[in-house]
CSV table of C-alpha atoms in Angstrom, one decimal:
chain,number,residue,atom,x,y,z
A,1,MET,CA,30.1,55.4,10.1
A,2,GLN,CA,29.9,52.4,12.3
A,3,TYR,CA,30.5,48.9,10.9
A,4,THR,CA,32.2,45.7,12.0
A,5,THR,CA,35.9,45.9,12.8
A,6,ASP,CA,36.4,42.4,11.3
A,7,ILE,CA,37.1,43.8,7.8
A,8,ARG,CA,40.2,45.2,6.2
A,9,ILE,CA,39.7,48.0,3.7
A,10,ILE,CA,42.1,48.2,0.8
A,11,ARG,CA,41.8,51.4,-1.2
A,12,LEU,CA,42.4,51.5,-5.0
A,13,MET,CA,42.2,54.3,-7.5
A,14,CYS,CA,39.6,52.4,-9.5
A,15,THR,CA,37.9,49.0,-9.3
A,16,GLY,CA,39.3,48.5,-12.8
A,17,ARG,CA,42.7,48.1,-11.1
A,18,VAL,CA,41.5,45.0,-9.3
A,19,ASP,CA,43.4,42.0,-10.6
A,20,PRO,CA,41.4,38.7,-10.4
A,21,THR,CA,44.5,37.1,-8.8
A,22,MET,CA,44.3,39.5,-5.9
A,23,ILE,CA,40.9,38.0,-5.0
A,24,ALA,CA,42.2,34.4,-5.3
A,25,LYS,CA,45.3,35.3,-3.3
A,26,ALA,CA,43.2,36.8,-0.5
A,27,PHE,CA,41.5,33.4,0.0
A,28,VAL,CA,44.8,31.5,-0.3
A,29,TYR,CA,46.0,33.6,2.6
A,30,GLY,CA,42.9,32.9,4.7
A,31,ALA,CA,40.3,35.6,4.0
A,32,ASP,CA,36.7,34.4,4.5
A,33,GLY,CA,35.2,36.8,2.0
A,34,VAL,CA,36.1,39.6,-0.5
A,35,MET,CA,33.8,42.4,-1.5
A,36,VAL,CA,34.8,45.0,-4.1
A,37,VAL,CA,32.8,48.3,-3.9
A,38,GLY,CA,33.1,50.8,-6.8
A,39,CYS,CA,31.3,53.8,-8.1
A,40,TYR,CA,28.1,53.6,-10.2
A,41,PHE,CA,28.3,52.9,-13.9
A,42,GLY,CA,28.5,56.3,-15.8
A,43,ASP,CA,30.3,57.9,-12.8
A,44,CYS,CA,33.7,56.4,-13.5
A,45,HIS,CA,36.6,58.9,-13.8
A,46,TYR,CA,38.3,56.4,-16.1
A,47,ILE,CA,35.1,55.9,-18.2
A,48,ILE,CA,34.7,52.2,-18.0
A,49,GLY,CA,37.0,51.2,-15.1
A,50,ASN,CA,34.1,50.0,-13.0
A,51,VAL,CA,32.7,48.0,-15.9
A,52,GLN,CA,36.1,46.2,-16.2
A,53,GLY,CA,36.2,45.9,-12.5
A,54,LYS,CA,32.9,44.1,-12.4
A,55,ILE,CA,34.0,41.7,-15.2
A,56,LYS,CA,37.3,40.9,-13.4
A,57,VAL,CA,35.5,40.3,-10.1
A,58,GLY,CA,33.0,38.1,-12.0
A,59,LEU,CA,35.8,36.1,-13.5
A,60,ALA,CA,37.4,35.5,-10.1
A,61,ALA,CA,34.1,34.5,-8.6
A,62,ARG,CA,33.4,32.0,-11.4
A,63,VAL,CA,36.9,30.4,-11.2
A,64,LEU,CA,36.7,30.2,-7.4
A,65,ASP,CA,33.2,28.8,-7.5
A,66,TYR,CA,34.4,26.2,-10.0
A,67,VAL,CA,37.1,24.9,-7.7
A,68,GLY,CA,34.7,24.7,-4.7
A,69,LEU,CA,34.4,28.0,-3.0
A,70,ASN,CA,30.9,29.2,-2.0
A,71,PRO,CA,30.1,32.0,-4.5
A,72,GLY,CA,28.6,34.1,-1.7
A,73,ARG,CA,32.1,34.8,-0.5
A,74,VAL,CA,32.8,37.2,-3.4
A,75,ALA,CA,30.8,40.3,-4.2
A,76,PHE,CA,30.8,43.4,-6.4
A,77,GLU,CA,28.8,46.3,-5.2
A,78,GLN,CA,28.4,50.0,-6.0
A,79,CYS,CA,27.9,53.2,-4.1
A,80,SER,CA,29.1,56.8,-4.3
A,81,SER,CA,31.5,58.6,-2.0
A,82,ALA,CA,28.5,60.5,-0.6
A,83,GLU,CA,26.5,57.4,0.4
A,84,SER,CA,28.1,56.5,3.7
A,85,GLU,CA,24.9,54.8,5.0
A,86,ARG,CA,24.7,52.6,1.9
A,87,PHE,CA,28.4,51.7,2.3
A,88,VAL,CA,27.7,50.6,5.9
A,89,GLU,CA,24.7,48.7,4.8
A,90,LEU,CA,26.7,46.9,2.1
A,91,VAL,CA,29.5,46.0,4.5
A,92,SER,CA,27.1,44.9,7.3
A,93,THR,CA,25.1,42.7,4.9
A,94,PHE,CA,28.1,41.1,3.4
A,95,ASP,CA,29.7,40.5,6.8
A,96,GLN,CA,26.5,38.9,8.1
A,97,GLY,CA,26.5,36.6,5.0
A,98,ILE,CA,30.1,35.5,5.6
A,99,ARG,CA,29.4,34.9,9.3
A,100,GLU,CA,26.5,32.6,8.3
A,101,LEU,CA,28.8,30.7,6.0
A,102,GLY,CA,31.6,30.4,8.6
A,103,PRO,CA,35.3,30.2,8.0
A,104,LEU,CA,36.8,28.7,4.8
A,105,GLY,CA,35.9,25.1,4.4
A,106,SER,CA,32.5,25.4,6.1
A,107,GLY,CA,29.7,26.3,3.8
A,108,ASP,CA,31.9,25.5,0.8
A,109,ARG,CA,31.8,22.4,-1.4
A,110,LEU,CA,35.2,21.2,-0.1
A,111,ALA,CA,36.8,21.0,3.3
A,112,ALA,CA,39.5,23.5,4.2
A,113,GLY,CA,42.5,21.3,3.3
A,114,ALA,CA,41.2,20.2,0.0
A,115,LEU,CA,39.9,23.7,-0.8
A,116,GLN,CA,43.4,25.2,-0.2
A,117,GLU,CA,45.0,23.1,-2.9
A,118,LYS,CA,42.2,24.1,-5.3
A,119,LEU,CA,42.5,27.8,-4.5
A,120,GLU,CA,46.2,27.6,-5.5
A,121,ALA,CA,45.2,26.2,-8.9
A,122,ALA,CA,42.5,28.9,-9.2
A,123,ARG,CA,45.1,31.6,-8.5
A,124,ALA,CA,47.5,30.1,-11.1
A,125,ALA,CA,44.7,29.8,-13.7
A,126,LEU,CA,43.7,33.5,-13.1
A,127,ALA,CA,47.3,34.6,-13.7
A,128,GLY,CA,47.4,32.7,-17.0
A,129,GLU,CA,47.6,34.5,-20.3
A,130,LYS,CA,44.4,32.9,-21.8
A,131,LEU,CA,41.9,34.1,-19.3
A,132,ARG,CA,43.5,37.5,-19.0
A,133,TRP,CA,43.3,38.0,-22.8
A,134,VAL,CA,39.6,37.2,-23.0
A,135,VAL,CA,38.7,39.4,-20.1
A,136,GLY,CA,40.7,42.2,-21.6
A,137,LYS,CA,38.6,41.9,-24.8
A,138,PHE,CA,35.3,41.4,-23.0
A,139,VAL,CA,34.1,45.1,-23.3
A,140,GLU,CA,35.4,45.4,-26.8
A,141,PHE,CA,33.8,42.2,-28.1
A,142,THR,CA,30.4,43.0,-26.5
A,143,THR,CA,30.3,46.7,-27.7
A,144,THR,CA,32.2,47.1,-30.9
A,145,GLY,CA,32.9,43.5,-31.9
A,146,ASN,CA,36.1,41.7,-32.9
A,147,LYS,CA,38.3,42.6,-35.9
A,148,TYR,CA,35.8,40.8,-38.2
A,149,GLY,CA,33.0,42.9,-36.9
A,150,GLU,CA,31.4,40.0,-34.9
A,151,LEU,CA,29.5,41.2,-31.8
A,152,PHE,CA,29.1,38.9,-28.9
A,153,THR,CA,26.5,39.0,-26.1
A,154,GLU,CA,27.7,38.9,-22.4
A,155,HIS,CA,26.1,35.5,-22.1
A,156,GLU,CA,28.3,34.2,-25.0
A,157,MET,CA,31.4,35.7,-23.5
A,158,TRP,CA,30.8,34.2,-20.1
A,159,ARG,CA,30.0,30.8,-21.7
A,160,THR,CA,33.3,31.0,-23.5
A,161,LEU,CA,35.1,32.0,-20.3
A,162,ASP,CA,33.5,29.1,-18.5
A,163,THR,CA,35.0,26.6,-21.0
A,164,ILE,CA,38.4,28.2,-20.7
A,165,ILE,CA,38.1,28.2,-16.8
A,166,MET,CA,37.5,24.4,-16.9
A,167,ASP,CA,40.5,23.8,-19.1
A,168,GLU,CA,42.9,26.2,-17.3
A,169,VAL,CA,42.1,25.0,-13.8
A,170,ALA,CA,42.6,21.4,-14.8
A,171,THR,CA,45.9,22.3,-16.6
A,172,HIS,CA,47.3,24.0,-13.6
A,173,GLN,CA,46.2,21.2,-11.3
A,174,ILE,CA,48.1,18.8,-13.5
A,175,LEU,CA,51.2,21.0,-13.5
A,176,ALA,CA,51.0,21.2,-9.7
A,177,GLN,CA,50.8,17.4,-9.3
A,178,LEU,CA,53.6,16.8,-11.7
A,179,GLY,CA,55.7,19.4,-9.9
A,180,GLN,CA,55.6,17.0,-6.9
A,181,ARG,CA,56.3,13.7,-8.7
A,182,ALA,CA,56.1,11.9,-12.0
A,183,ALA,CA,52.7,10.4,-12.7
A,184,SER,CA,50.7,8.5,-15.3
A,185,VAL,CA,47.5,9.9,-16.9
A,186,LYS,CA,45.5,7.3,-14.9
A,187,GLN,CA,47.0,8.5,-11.6
A,188,LEU,CA,46.4,12.1,-12.4
A,189,ALA,CA,42.8,11.4,-13.4
A,190,SER,CA,42.3,9.6,-10.0
A,191,TRP,CA,43.9,12.4,-7.9
A,192,LEU,CA,42.1,15.2,-9.7
A,193,GLN,CA,38.8,13.2,-10.1
A,194,LEU,CA,38.7,14.0,-13.8
A,195,PRO,CA,37.9,11.6,-16.7
A,196,ALA,CA,41.1,10.0,-18.0
A,197,HIS,CA,40.4,11.1,-21.6
A,198,ARG,CA,40.3,14.7,-20.6
A,199,VAL,CA,43.5,14.4,-18.5
A,200,LEU,CA,45.2,12.7,-21.5
A,201,ARG,CA,44.2,15.6,-23.8
A,202,TYR,CA,45.6,18.2,-21.3
A,203,VAL,CA,48.9,16.3,-20.8
A,204,LEU,CA,49.5,15.9,-24.5
A,205,ALA,CA,48.8,19.6,-25.0
A,206,LEU,CA,51.3,20.5,-22.3
A,207,GLN,CA,53.8,18.1,-23.8
A,208,ARG,CA,53.4,19.8,-27.2
A,209,ARG,CA,54.0,23.2,-25.6
A,210,GLY,CA,57.1,21.9,-23.9
A,211,PHE,CA,55.8,22.1,-20.3
A,212,VAL,CA,55.7,18.3,-19.7
A,213,GLN,CA,58.0,15.5,-20.8
A,214,LEU,CA,58.1,11.7,-20.7
A,215,ALA,CA,59.7,10.5,-17.5
A,216,GLY,CA,59.6,6.7,-18.1
A,217,VAL,CA,57.1,3.8,-18.3
A,218,GLU,CA,55.6,2.0,-15.3
A,219,GLY,CA,54.0,-1.3,-16.5
A,220,SER,CA,52.3,-0.2,-19.6
A,221,SER,CA,51.6,3.4,-18.6
A,222,PRO,CA,53.8,6.3,-19.6
A,223,LEU,CA,54.9,8.5,-16.7
A,224,TYR,CA,55.1,12.3,-17.2
A,225,GLU,CA,57.0,14.9,-15.3
A,226,LEU,CA,57.5,18.7,-15.6
A,227,ALA,CA,59.9,19.7,-18.4
A,228,GLU,CA,62.8,21.9,-17.4
A,229,GLN,CA,61.2,25.2,-18.5
A,230,ALA,CA,58.0,24.5,-16.4
A,231,ALA,CA,60.0,23.4,-13.4
A,232,ASP,CA,62.0,26.7,-13.6
A,233,ALA,CA,58.9,28.8,-13.8
A,234,ALA,CA,57.2,27.0,-10.8
């Protein structure tokens, strides 16, 4: 098999072992693209490992796309161990696509510096309990239903995840900003380019959960900072 030497192959027992944070972390550390190649559906030694792998890669791709990464930098493909020619074709095609996009920050919605900060927020959001729980229930909810017998379509599940992605990324961006200095809702809204009413909702939710506390008042604006438990966890 001959293909570009500009790739790094990481072998896993199953694509179901891919953690979405691994993909985000690869970009945080400077990778220009990540492709996950697994076996065909129905051929998985672990029954649905590749199905779960595709969902996890899909989640990572959506979160990274939301924060500004070009979605063409993440791919999930399938081939068998006997299909060497197909593997070469997949790698070569993906490599060509990444070369056309260029390094991180070119071909993406944000320049490299701004994108790096967003990638950190994406990684933190993907590591969060909420997204991981929904992804863990994705197959169950679309095949056998929840404990009330309600069955969801894949479209409904992804639509739910898209809403959670928006909230989780914003929440982790706020925590990152407050980790650097105390700030008002208005300042956070300006830095993050989010509507102030949304930022206020997130800050109050974080305050109720004990992650954020009042740091003082500047003029007529309350200032918020990380609470001790959030600072310790950061």
